[in-house]
């Protein structure tokens, strides 16, 4: 979706969700959040996504709550 001078992309899942107080932490390298600490993986995926989005001048964030999935949002400049 185009919003002003940015493209906004959203991706929704039906996973375990992200606690509101961990919404920033899940984008840090090697940090998976308390709800996914026992799941497979080492916690690099979202930190790599954040680096890519920031490199292109965009933002990334997550909305959601425990037990009902999450929606991840990414923005990219429409006119780089």
CSV table of C-alpha atoms in Angstrom, one decimal:
chain,number,residue,atom,x,y,z
A,1,UNK,CA,0.0,0.0,0.0
A,2,UNK,CA,1.3,3.5,-0.8
A,3,UNK,CA,1.1,5.9,2.1
A,4,UNK,CA,2.5,9.4,1.2
A,5,UNK,CA,6.1,9.0,0.2
A,6,UNK,CA,6.4,5.4,1.4
A,7,UNK,CA,5.4,1.9,0.5
A,8,UNK,CA,4.0,-0.1,3.4
A,9,UNK,CA,4.2,-3.8,3.4
A,10,UNK,CA,2.5,-6.0,6.0
A,11,UNK,CA,2.9,-9.7,6.8
A,12,UNK,CA,0.6,-11.4,9.2
A,13,UNK,CA,1.1,-14.8,10.8
A,14,UNK,CA,-0.8,-16.9,13.2
A,15,UNK,CA,2.1,-17.9,15.4
A,16,UNK,CA,2.7,-17.5,19.1
A,17,UNK,CA,2.6,-13.8,18.9
A,18,UNK,CA,4.9,-11.1,20.4
A,19,UNK,CA,4.4,-9.6,23.8
A,20,UNK,CA,4.0,-5.8,23.5
A,21,UNK,CA,7.0,-5.3,25.8
A,22,UNK,CA,9.2,-7.4,23.5
A,23,UNK,CA,8.1,-5.7,20.3
A,24,UNK,CA,11.5,-4.0,19.8
A,25,UNK,CA,13.6,-6.9,21.3
A,26,UNK,CA,12.6,-9.4,18.6
A,27,UNK,CA,14.6,-7.3,16.0
A,28,UNK,CA,17.8,-7.5,18.0
A,29,UNK,CA,20.4,-10.0,16.9
A,30,UNK,CA,20.3,-13.3,18.8
A,31,UNK,CA,17.1,-12.3,20.7
A,32,UNK,CA,14.1,-14.5,20.2
A,33,UNK,CA,11.8,-13.3,22.9
A,34,UNK,CA,10.5,-15.3,25.9
A,35,UNK,CA,7.6,-17.0,24.0
A,36,UNK,CA,9.9,-18.4,21.3
A,37,UNK,CA,13.0,-19.1,23.4
A,38,UNK,CA,12.4,-22.9,23.2
A,39,UNK,CA,11.7,-22.9,19.4
A,40,UNK,CA,14.3,-23.8,16.8
A,41,UNK,CA,16.4,-21.1,15.3
A,42,UNK,CA,19.0,-18.7,16.7
A,43,UNK,CA,17.3,-15.4,16.5
A,44,UNK,CA,18.9,-13.8,13.4
A,45,UNK,CA,16.0,-13.6,10.9
A,46,UNK,CA,14.3,-10.5,12.1
A,47,UNK,CA,17.5,-8.7,12.8
A,48,UNK,CA,18.6,-9.3,9.2
A,49,UNK,CA,15.3,-8.0,8.0
A,50,UNK,CA,15.7,-4.8,10.1
A,51,UNK,CA,19.2,-4.3,8.7
A,52,UNK,CA,17.9,-4.6,5.1
A,53,UNK,CA,15.0,-2.3,5.7
A,54,UNK,CA,17.1,0.3,7.4
A,55,UNK,CA,19.7,0.1,4.6
A,56,UNK,CA,17.0,1.1,2.2
A,57,UNK,CA,15.8,4.0,4.4
A,58,UNK,CA,12.7,2.3,5.8
A,59,UNK,CA,11.3,1.1,9.1
A,60,UNK,CA,10.1,-2.2,10.5
A,61,UNK,CA,7.9,-2.9,13.5
A,62,UNK,CA,5.4,-5.5,14.8
A,63,UNK,CA,1.9,-5.3,16.2
A,64,UNK,CA,0.2,-8.2,17.9
A,65,UNK,CA,-0.1,-10.0,21.2
A,66,UNK,CA,0.4,-13.2,22.9
A,67,UNK,CA,-1.5,-16.2,21.5
A,68,UNK,CA,-3.0,-14.7,18.4
A,69,UNK,CA,-0.2,-14.0,15.9
A,70,UNK,CA,1.6,-10.9,14.8
A,71,UNK,CA,1.6,-8.4,12.0
A,72,UNK,CA,5.0,-7.2,10.8
A,73,UNK,CA,5.1,-3.8,9.0
A,74,UNK,CA,7.9,-2.6,6.7
A,75,UNK,CA,8.2,0.8,5.0
A,76,UNK,CA,10.4,1.7,2.1
A,77,UNK,CA,10.7,5.1,0.5
A,78,UNK,CA,8.6,5.4,-2.7
A,79,UNK,CA,11.2,7.6,-4.4
A,80,UNK,CA,14.6,6.4,-3.3
